[in-house]
Tab-separated table of C-alpha atoms and ligand atoms in Angstrom:
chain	number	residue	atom	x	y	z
A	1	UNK	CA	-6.854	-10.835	-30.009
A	2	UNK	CA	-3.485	-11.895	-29.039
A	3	UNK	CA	-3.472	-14.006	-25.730
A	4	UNK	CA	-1.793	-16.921	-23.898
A	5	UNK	CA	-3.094	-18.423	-20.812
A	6	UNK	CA	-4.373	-14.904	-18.931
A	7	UNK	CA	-2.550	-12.950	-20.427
A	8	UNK	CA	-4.610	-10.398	-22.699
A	9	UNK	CA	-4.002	-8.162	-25.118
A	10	UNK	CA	-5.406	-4.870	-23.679
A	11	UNK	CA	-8.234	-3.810	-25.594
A	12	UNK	CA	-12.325	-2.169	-24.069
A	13	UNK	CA	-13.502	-5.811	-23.811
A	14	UNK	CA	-10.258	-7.132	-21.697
A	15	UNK	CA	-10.019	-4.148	-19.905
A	16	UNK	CA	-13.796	-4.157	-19.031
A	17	UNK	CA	-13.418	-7.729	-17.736
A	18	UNK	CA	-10.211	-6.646	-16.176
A	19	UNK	CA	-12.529	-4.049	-14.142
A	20	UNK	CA	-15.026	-6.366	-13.207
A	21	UNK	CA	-12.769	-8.722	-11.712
A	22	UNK	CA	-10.884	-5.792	-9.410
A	23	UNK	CA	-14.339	-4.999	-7.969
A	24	UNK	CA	-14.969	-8.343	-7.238
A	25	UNK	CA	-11.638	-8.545	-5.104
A	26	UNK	CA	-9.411	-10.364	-7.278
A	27	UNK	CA	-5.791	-8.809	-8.854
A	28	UNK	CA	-5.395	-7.764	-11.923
A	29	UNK	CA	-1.696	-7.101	-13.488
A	30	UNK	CA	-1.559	-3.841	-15.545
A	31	UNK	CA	0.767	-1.788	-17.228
A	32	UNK	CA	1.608	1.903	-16.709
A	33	UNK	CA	4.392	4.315	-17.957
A	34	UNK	CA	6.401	3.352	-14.958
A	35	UNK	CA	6.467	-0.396	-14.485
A	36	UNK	CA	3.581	-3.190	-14.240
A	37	UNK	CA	1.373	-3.096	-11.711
A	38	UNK	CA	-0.395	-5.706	-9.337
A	39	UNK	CA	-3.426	-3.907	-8.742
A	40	UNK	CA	-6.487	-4.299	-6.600
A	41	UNK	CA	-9.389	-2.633	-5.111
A	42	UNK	CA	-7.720	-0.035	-2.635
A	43	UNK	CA	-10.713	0.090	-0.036
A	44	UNK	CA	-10.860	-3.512	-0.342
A	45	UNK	CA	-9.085	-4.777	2.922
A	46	UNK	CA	-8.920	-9.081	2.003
A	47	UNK	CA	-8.251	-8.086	-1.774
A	48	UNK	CA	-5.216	-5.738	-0.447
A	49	UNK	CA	-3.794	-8.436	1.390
A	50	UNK	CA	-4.174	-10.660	-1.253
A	51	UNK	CA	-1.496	-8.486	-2.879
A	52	UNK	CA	0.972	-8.784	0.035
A	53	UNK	CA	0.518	-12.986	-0.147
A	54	UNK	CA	0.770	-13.120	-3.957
A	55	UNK	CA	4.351	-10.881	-3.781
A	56	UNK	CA	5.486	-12.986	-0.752
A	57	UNK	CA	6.391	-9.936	0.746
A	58	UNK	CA	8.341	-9.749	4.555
A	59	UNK	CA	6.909	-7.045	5.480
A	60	UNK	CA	3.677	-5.014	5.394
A	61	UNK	CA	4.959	-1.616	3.291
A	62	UNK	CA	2.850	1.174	2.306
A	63	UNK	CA	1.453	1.087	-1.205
A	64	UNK	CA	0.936	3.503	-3.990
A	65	UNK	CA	-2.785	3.666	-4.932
A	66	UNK	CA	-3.539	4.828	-8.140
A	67	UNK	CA	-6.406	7.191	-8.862
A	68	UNK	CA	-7.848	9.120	-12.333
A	69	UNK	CA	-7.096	12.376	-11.514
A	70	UNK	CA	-6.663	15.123	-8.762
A	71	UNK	CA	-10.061	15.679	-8.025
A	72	UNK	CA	-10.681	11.905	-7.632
A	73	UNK	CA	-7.691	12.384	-5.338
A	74	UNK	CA	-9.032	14.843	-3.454
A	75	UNK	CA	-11.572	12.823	-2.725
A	76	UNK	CA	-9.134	10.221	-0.194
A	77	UNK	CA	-6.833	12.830	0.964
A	78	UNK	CA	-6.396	16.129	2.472
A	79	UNK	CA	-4.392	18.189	-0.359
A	80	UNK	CA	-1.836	21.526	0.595
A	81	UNK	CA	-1.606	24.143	-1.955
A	82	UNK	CA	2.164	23.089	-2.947
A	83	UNK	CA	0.858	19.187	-3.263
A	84	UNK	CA	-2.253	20.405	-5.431
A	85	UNK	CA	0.537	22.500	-8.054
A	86	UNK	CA	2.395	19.559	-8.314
A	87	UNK	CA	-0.339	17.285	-9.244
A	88	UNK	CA	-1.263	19.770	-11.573
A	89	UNK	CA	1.989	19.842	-12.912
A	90	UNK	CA	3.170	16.094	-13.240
A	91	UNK	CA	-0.234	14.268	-13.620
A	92	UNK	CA	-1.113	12.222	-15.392
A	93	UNK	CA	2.282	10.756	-14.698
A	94	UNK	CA	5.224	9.396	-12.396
A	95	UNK	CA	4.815	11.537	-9.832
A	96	UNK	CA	3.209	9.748	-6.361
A	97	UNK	CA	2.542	12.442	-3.687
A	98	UNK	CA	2.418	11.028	0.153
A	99	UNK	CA	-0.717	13.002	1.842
A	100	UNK	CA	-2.640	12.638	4.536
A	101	UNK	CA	-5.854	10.245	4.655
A	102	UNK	CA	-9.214	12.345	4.800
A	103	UNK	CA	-11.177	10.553	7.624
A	104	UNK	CA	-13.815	8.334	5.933
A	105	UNK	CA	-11.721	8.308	2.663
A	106	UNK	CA	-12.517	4.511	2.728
A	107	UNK	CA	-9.388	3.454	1.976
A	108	UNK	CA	-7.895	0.173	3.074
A	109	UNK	CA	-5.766	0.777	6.645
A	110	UNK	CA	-3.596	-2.416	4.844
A	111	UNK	CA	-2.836	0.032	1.989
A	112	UNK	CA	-1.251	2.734	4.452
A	113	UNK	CA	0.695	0.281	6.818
A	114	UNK	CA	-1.599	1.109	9.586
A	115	UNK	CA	-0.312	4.900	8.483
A	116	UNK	CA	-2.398	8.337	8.730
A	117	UNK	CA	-0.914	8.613	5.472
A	118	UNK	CA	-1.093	7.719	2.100
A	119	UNK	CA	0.822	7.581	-1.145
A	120	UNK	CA	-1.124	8.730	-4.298
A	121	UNK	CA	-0.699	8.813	-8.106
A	122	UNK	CA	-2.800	8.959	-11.514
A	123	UNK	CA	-1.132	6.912	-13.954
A	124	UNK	CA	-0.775	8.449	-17.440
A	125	UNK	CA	-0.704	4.845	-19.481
A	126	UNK	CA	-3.539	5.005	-21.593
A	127	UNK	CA	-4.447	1.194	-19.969
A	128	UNK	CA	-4.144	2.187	-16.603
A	129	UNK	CA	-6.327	5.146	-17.189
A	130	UNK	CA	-9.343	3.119	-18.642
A	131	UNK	CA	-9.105	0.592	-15.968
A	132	UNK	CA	-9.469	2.727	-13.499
A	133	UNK	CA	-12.281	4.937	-14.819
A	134	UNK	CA	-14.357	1.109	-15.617
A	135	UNK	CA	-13.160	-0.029	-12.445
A	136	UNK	CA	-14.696	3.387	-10.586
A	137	UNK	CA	-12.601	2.510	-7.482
A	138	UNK	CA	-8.974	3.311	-6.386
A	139	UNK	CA	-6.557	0.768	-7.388
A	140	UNK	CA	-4.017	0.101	-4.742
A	141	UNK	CA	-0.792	-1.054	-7.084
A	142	UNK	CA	3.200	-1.971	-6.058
A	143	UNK	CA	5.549	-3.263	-8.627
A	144	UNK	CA	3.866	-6.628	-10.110
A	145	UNK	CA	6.738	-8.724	-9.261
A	146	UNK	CA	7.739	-11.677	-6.505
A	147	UNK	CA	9.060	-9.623	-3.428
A	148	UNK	CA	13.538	-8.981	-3.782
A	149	UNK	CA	13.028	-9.432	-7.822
A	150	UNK	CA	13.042	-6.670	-10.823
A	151	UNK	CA	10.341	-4.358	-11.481
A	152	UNK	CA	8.345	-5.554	-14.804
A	153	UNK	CA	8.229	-3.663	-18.010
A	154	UNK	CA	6.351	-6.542	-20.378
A	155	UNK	CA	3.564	-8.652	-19.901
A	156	UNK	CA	5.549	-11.642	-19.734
A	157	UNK	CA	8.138	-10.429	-17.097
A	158	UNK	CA	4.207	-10.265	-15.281
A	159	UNK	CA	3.225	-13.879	-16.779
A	160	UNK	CA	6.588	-15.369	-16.018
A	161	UNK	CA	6.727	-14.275	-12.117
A	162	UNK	CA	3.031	-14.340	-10.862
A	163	UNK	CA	0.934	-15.656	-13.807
A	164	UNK	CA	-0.553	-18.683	-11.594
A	165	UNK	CA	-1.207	-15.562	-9.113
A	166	UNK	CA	-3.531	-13.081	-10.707
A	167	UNK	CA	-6.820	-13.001	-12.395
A	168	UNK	CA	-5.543	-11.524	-15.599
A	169	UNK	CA	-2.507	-9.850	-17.111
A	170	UNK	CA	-3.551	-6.963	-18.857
A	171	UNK	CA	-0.816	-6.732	-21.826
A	172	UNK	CA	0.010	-3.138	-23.081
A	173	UNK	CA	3.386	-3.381	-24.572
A	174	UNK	CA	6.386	-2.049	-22.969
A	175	UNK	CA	6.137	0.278	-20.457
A	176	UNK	CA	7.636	3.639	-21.806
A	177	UNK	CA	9.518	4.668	-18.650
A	178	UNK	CA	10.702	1.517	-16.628
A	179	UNK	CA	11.818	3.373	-14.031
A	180	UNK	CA	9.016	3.746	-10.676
A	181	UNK	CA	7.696	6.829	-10.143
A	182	UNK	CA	9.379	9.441	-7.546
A	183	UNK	CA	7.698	9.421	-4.680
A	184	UNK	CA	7.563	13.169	-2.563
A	185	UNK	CA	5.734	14.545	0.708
A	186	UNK	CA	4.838	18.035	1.313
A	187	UNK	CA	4.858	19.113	5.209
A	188	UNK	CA	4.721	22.564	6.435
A	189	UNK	CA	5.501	24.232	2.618
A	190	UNK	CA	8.339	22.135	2.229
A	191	UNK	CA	8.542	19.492	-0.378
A	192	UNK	CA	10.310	15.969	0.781
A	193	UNK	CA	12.148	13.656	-1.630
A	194	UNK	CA	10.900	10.077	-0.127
A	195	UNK	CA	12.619	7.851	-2.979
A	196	UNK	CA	14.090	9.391	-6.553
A	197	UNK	CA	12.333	8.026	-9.627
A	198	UNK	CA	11.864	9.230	-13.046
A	199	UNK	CA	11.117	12.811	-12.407
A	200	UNK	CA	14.072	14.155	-11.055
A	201	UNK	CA	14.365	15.940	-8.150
A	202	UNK	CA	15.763	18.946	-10.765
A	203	UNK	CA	11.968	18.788	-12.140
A	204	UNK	CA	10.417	18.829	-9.182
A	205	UNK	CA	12.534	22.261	-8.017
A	206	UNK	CA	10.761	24.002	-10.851
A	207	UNK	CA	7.471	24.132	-9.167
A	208	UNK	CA	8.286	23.351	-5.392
A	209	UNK	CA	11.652	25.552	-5.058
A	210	UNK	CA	14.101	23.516	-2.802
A	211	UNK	CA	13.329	19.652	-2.286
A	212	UNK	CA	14.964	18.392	1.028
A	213	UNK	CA	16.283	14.910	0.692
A	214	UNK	CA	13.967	12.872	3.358
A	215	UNK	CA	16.827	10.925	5.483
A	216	UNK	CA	18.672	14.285	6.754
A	217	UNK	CA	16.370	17.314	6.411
A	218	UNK	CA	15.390	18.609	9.974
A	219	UNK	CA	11.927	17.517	10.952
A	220	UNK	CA	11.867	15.171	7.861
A	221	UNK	CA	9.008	12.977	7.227
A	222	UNK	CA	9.917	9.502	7.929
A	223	UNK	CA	9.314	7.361	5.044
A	224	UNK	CA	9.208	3.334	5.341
A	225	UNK	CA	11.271	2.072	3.069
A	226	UNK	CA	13.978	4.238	3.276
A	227	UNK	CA	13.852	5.088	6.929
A	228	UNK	CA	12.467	2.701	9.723
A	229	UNK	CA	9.263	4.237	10.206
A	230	UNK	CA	6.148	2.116	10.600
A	231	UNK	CA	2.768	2.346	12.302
A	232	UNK	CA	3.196	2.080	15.799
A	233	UNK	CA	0.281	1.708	18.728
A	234	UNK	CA	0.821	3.979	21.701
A	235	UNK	CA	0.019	1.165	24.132
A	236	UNK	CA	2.861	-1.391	24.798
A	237	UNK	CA	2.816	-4.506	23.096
A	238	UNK	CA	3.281	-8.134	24.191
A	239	UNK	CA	3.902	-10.997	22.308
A	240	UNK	CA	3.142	-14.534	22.193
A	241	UNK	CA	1.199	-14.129	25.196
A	242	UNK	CA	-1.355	-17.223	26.748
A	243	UNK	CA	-2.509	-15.030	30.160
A	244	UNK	CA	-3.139	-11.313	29.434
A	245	UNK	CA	-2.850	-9.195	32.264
A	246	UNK	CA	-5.141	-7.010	34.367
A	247	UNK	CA	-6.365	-4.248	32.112
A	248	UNK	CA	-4.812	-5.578	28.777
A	249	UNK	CA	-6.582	-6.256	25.691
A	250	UNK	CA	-5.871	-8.763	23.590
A	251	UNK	CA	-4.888	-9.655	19.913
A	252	UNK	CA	-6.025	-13.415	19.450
A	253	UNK	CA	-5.784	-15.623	16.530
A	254	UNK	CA	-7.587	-18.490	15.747
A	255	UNK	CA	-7.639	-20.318	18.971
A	256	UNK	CA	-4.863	-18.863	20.544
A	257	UNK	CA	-6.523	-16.523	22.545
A	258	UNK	CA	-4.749	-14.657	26.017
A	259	UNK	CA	-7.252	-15.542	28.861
A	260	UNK	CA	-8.378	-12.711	31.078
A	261	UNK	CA	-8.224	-9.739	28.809
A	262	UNK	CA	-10.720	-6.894	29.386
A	263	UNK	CA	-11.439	-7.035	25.281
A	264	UNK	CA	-10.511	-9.938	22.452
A	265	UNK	CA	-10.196	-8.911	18.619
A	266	UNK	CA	-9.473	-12.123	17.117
A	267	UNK	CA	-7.527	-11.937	13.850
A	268	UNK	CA	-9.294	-14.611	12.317
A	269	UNK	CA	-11.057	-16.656	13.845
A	270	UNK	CA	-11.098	-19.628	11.285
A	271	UNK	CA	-7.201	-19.565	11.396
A	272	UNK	CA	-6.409	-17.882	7.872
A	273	UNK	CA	-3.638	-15.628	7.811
A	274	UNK	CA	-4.513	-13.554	4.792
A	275	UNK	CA	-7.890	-12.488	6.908
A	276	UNK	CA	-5.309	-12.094	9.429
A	277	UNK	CA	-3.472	-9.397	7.168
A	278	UNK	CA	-6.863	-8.406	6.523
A	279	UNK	CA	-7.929	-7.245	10.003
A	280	UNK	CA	-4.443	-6.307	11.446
A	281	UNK	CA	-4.436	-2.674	11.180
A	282	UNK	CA	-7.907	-2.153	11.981
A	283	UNK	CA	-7.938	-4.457	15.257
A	284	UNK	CA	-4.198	-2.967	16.372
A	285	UNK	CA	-6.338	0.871	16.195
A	286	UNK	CA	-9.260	-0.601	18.036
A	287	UNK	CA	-7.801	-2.107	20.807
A	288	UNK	CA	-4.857	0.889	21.452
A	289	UNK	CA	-7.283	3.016	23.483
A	290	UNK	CA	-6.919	4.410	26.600
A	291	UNK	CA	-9.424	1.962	28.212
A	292	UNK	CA	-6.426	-0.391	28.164
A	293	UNK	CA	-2.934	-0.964	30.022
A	294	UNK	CA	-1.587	-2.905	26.782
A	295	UNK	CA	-2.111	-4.961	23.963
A	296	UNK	CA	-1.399	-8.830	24.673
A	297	UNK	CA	-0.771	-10.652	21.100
A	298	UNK	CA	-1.356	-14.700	21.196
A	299	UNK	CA	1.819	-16.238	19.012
A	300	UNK	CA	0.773	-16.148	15.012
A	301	UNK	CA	1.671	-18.610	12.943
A	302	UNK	CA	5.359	-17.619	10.663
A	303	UNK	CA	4.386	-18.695	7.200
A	304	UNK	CA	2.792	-17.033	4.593
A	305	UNK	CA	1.450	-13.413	5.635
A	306	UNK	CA	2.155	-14.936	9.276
A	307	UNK	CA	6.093	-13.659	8.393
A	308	UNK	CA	5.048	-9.711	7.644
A	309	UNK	CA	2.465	-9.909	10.305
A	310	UNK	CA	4.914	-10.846	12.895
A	311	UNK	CA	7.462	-8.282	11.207
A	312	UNK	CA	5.279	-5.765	12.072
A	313	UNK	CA	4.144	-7.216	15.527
A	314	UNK	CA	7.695	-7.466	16.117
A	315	UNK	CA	8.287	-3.566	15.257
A	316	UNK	CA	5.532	-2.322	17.120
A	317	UNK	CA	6.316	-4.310	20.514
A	318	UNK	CA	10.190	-2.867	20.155
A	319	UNK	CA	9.313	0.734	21.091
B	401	AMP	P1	5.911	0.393	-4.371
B	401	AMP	O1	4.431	0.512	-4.346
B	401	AMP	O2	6.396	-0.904	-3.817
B	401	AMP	O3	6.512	0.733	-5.674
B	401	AMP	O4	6.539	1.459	-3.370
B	401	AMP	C1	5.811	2.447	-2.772
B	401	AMP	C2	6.763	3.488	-2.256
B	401	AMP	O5	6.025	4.554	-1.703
B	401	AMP	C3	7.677	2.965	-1.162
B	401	AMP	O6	8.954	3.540	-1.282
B	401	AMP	C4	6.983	3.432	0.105
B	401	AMP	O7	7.873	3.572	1.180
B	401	AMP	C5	6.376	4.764	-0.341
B	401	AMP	N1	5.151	5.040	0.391
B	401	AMP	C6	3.937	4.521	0.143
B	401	AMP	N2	3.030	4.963	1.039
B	401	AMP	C7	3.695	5.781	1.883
B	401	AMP	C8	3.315	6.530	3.026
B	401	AMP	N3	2.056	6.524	3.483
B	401	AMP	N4	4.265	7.260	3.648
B	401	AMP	C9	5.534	7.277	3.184
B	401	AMP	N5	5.962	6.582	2.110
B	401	AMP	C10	5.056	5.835	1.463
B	402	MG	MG1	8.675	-2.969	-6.361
């Protein structure tokens, strides 16, 4: 077996060990026909924001998660007719189909942005495939790369960039296409282009008819990424706040925590910002009930994950 450090040649045994260590919460770099992934247990909330710290990303962006096949799709998310022929069509492959979550899917509210939605594809490298089926979870998976740099296509783009940062690099060779995977969202019959990839949107036509370009088809879904959509709570939002006031809850972390709210979620407790990331989602939706007048947030530390949490902090108290 060929190997260097952890990087491993992908073969049953690698891969096996590869699927232990995503159900135990750690990442695991893998390829598939598009680019490398940085994959991790999708319904695994710490694990998925382990993800977010090891790309040093900004900002808290939807990911894809990968799955087998359409019926282990169907399984996280509500499928249309016109979403169901186009997995039929195009998977296994680079096709990643936005739908929305089916309640109790289990998935991670990290992995969706806080979203009702999310994005799903089934890989067709053969490497990807047997990871997930040992793995027997969803595998939440961006672009296994430091956040602002190129997409991977070897093993030791992977090693290179995050090697200190990941359990194990699974190593299957170039990846065939290089180019992500298109991602598309069908509302109301119509089928949305969300970002082009390597099915074209000439493809796509052949089984959905028209495809509306997201940014300036009427009633167009709002995609982050291209346009500025992001989870938002319906209560207002108030930042860096020490006194809460009368009928606010509050967001606390560590010991920065608003005095006199009617109802304290603290982040984390212990002051780590990855459990931060962690809890984020699923706090903000707790707390944004109509019990409440508003959400108070005590300030959050800017470094590490502390940057995209505040991005999004920042976002949501903008409205
Ligand atoms: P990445 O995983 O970084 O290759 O990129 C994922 C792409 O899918 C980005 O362009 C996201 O904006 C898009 N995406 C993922 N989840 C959603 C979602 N729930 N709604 C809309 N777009 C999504
Ligand atoms: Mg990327």
């Amino acid at each position: 077996m060929k190997q260097s450090g952890n990087n491993k040649h992908a073969d049953g045994g690698s891969i096996q060990a590869a699927a232990a260590l995503i159900r135990a919460g750690q990442l695991v770099a893998f390829p598939t026909e598009t680019v490398y992934g940085l994959g991790a247990d999708a319904r695994n909330d710490h694990a998925v924001a382990a993800i977010f710290a090891a790309k040093g990303r900004p900002q808290f962006n939807p990911l894809i998660v990968h799955v087998r096949d359409l019926a282990a799709a169907q399984v996280l998310a509500e499928f249309d007719p016109l979403s169901v022929q186009l997995a039929e069509y195009f998977w296994p492959g680079p096709l990643t189909l936005v739908l929305p979550r089916r309640a109790g899917c289990g998935l991670s509210l990290l992995v969706s942005a806080g979203l009702d939605t999310v994005a799903l594809r089934a890989p067709a490298h053969p490497v990807a495939q047997a990871l997930l089926s040992k793995a027997g979870c969803p595998i939440a998976a961006p672009s296994a790369n430091l956040s602002g740099r190129i997409s991977p296509t070897t093993a030791a783009h992977v090693r290179a960039e995050l090697g200190g940062r990941v359990a194990i690099v699974l190593d299957g060779g170039a990846c065939a296409v290089g180019l992500e995977s298109t991602v598309v969202q069908v509302r109301d019959g119509k089928c949305f282009l969300l970002r082009p990839g390597s099915i074209t949107r000439e493809q796509i036509a052949l089984i959905a008819g028209a495809v509306e370009t997201g940014a300036d088809a009427p009633g167009a879904p709002r995609s982050p990424g291209q346009l500025a959509s992001h989870y938002a709570p319906n209560l207002p939002l108030r930042l860096n706040v020490t006194l809460a006031r009368p009928g606010e809850a509050a967001l606390a972390f560590a010991r920065n925590i608003p005095s006199g709210a009617a109802k304290i979620c603290n982040l984390s407790p212990g002051g780590d910002l990855n459990e931060a990331a962690a809890n984020l989602f699923t706090m903000l939706r707790e707390l944004d009930c109509s019990s409440f007048t508003g959400i108070a947030v005590a300030s959050i530390p800017v470094h590490g994950l502390g940057e995209a949490i505040n991005d999004r902090l920042v976002r949501a108290a903008a409205r």
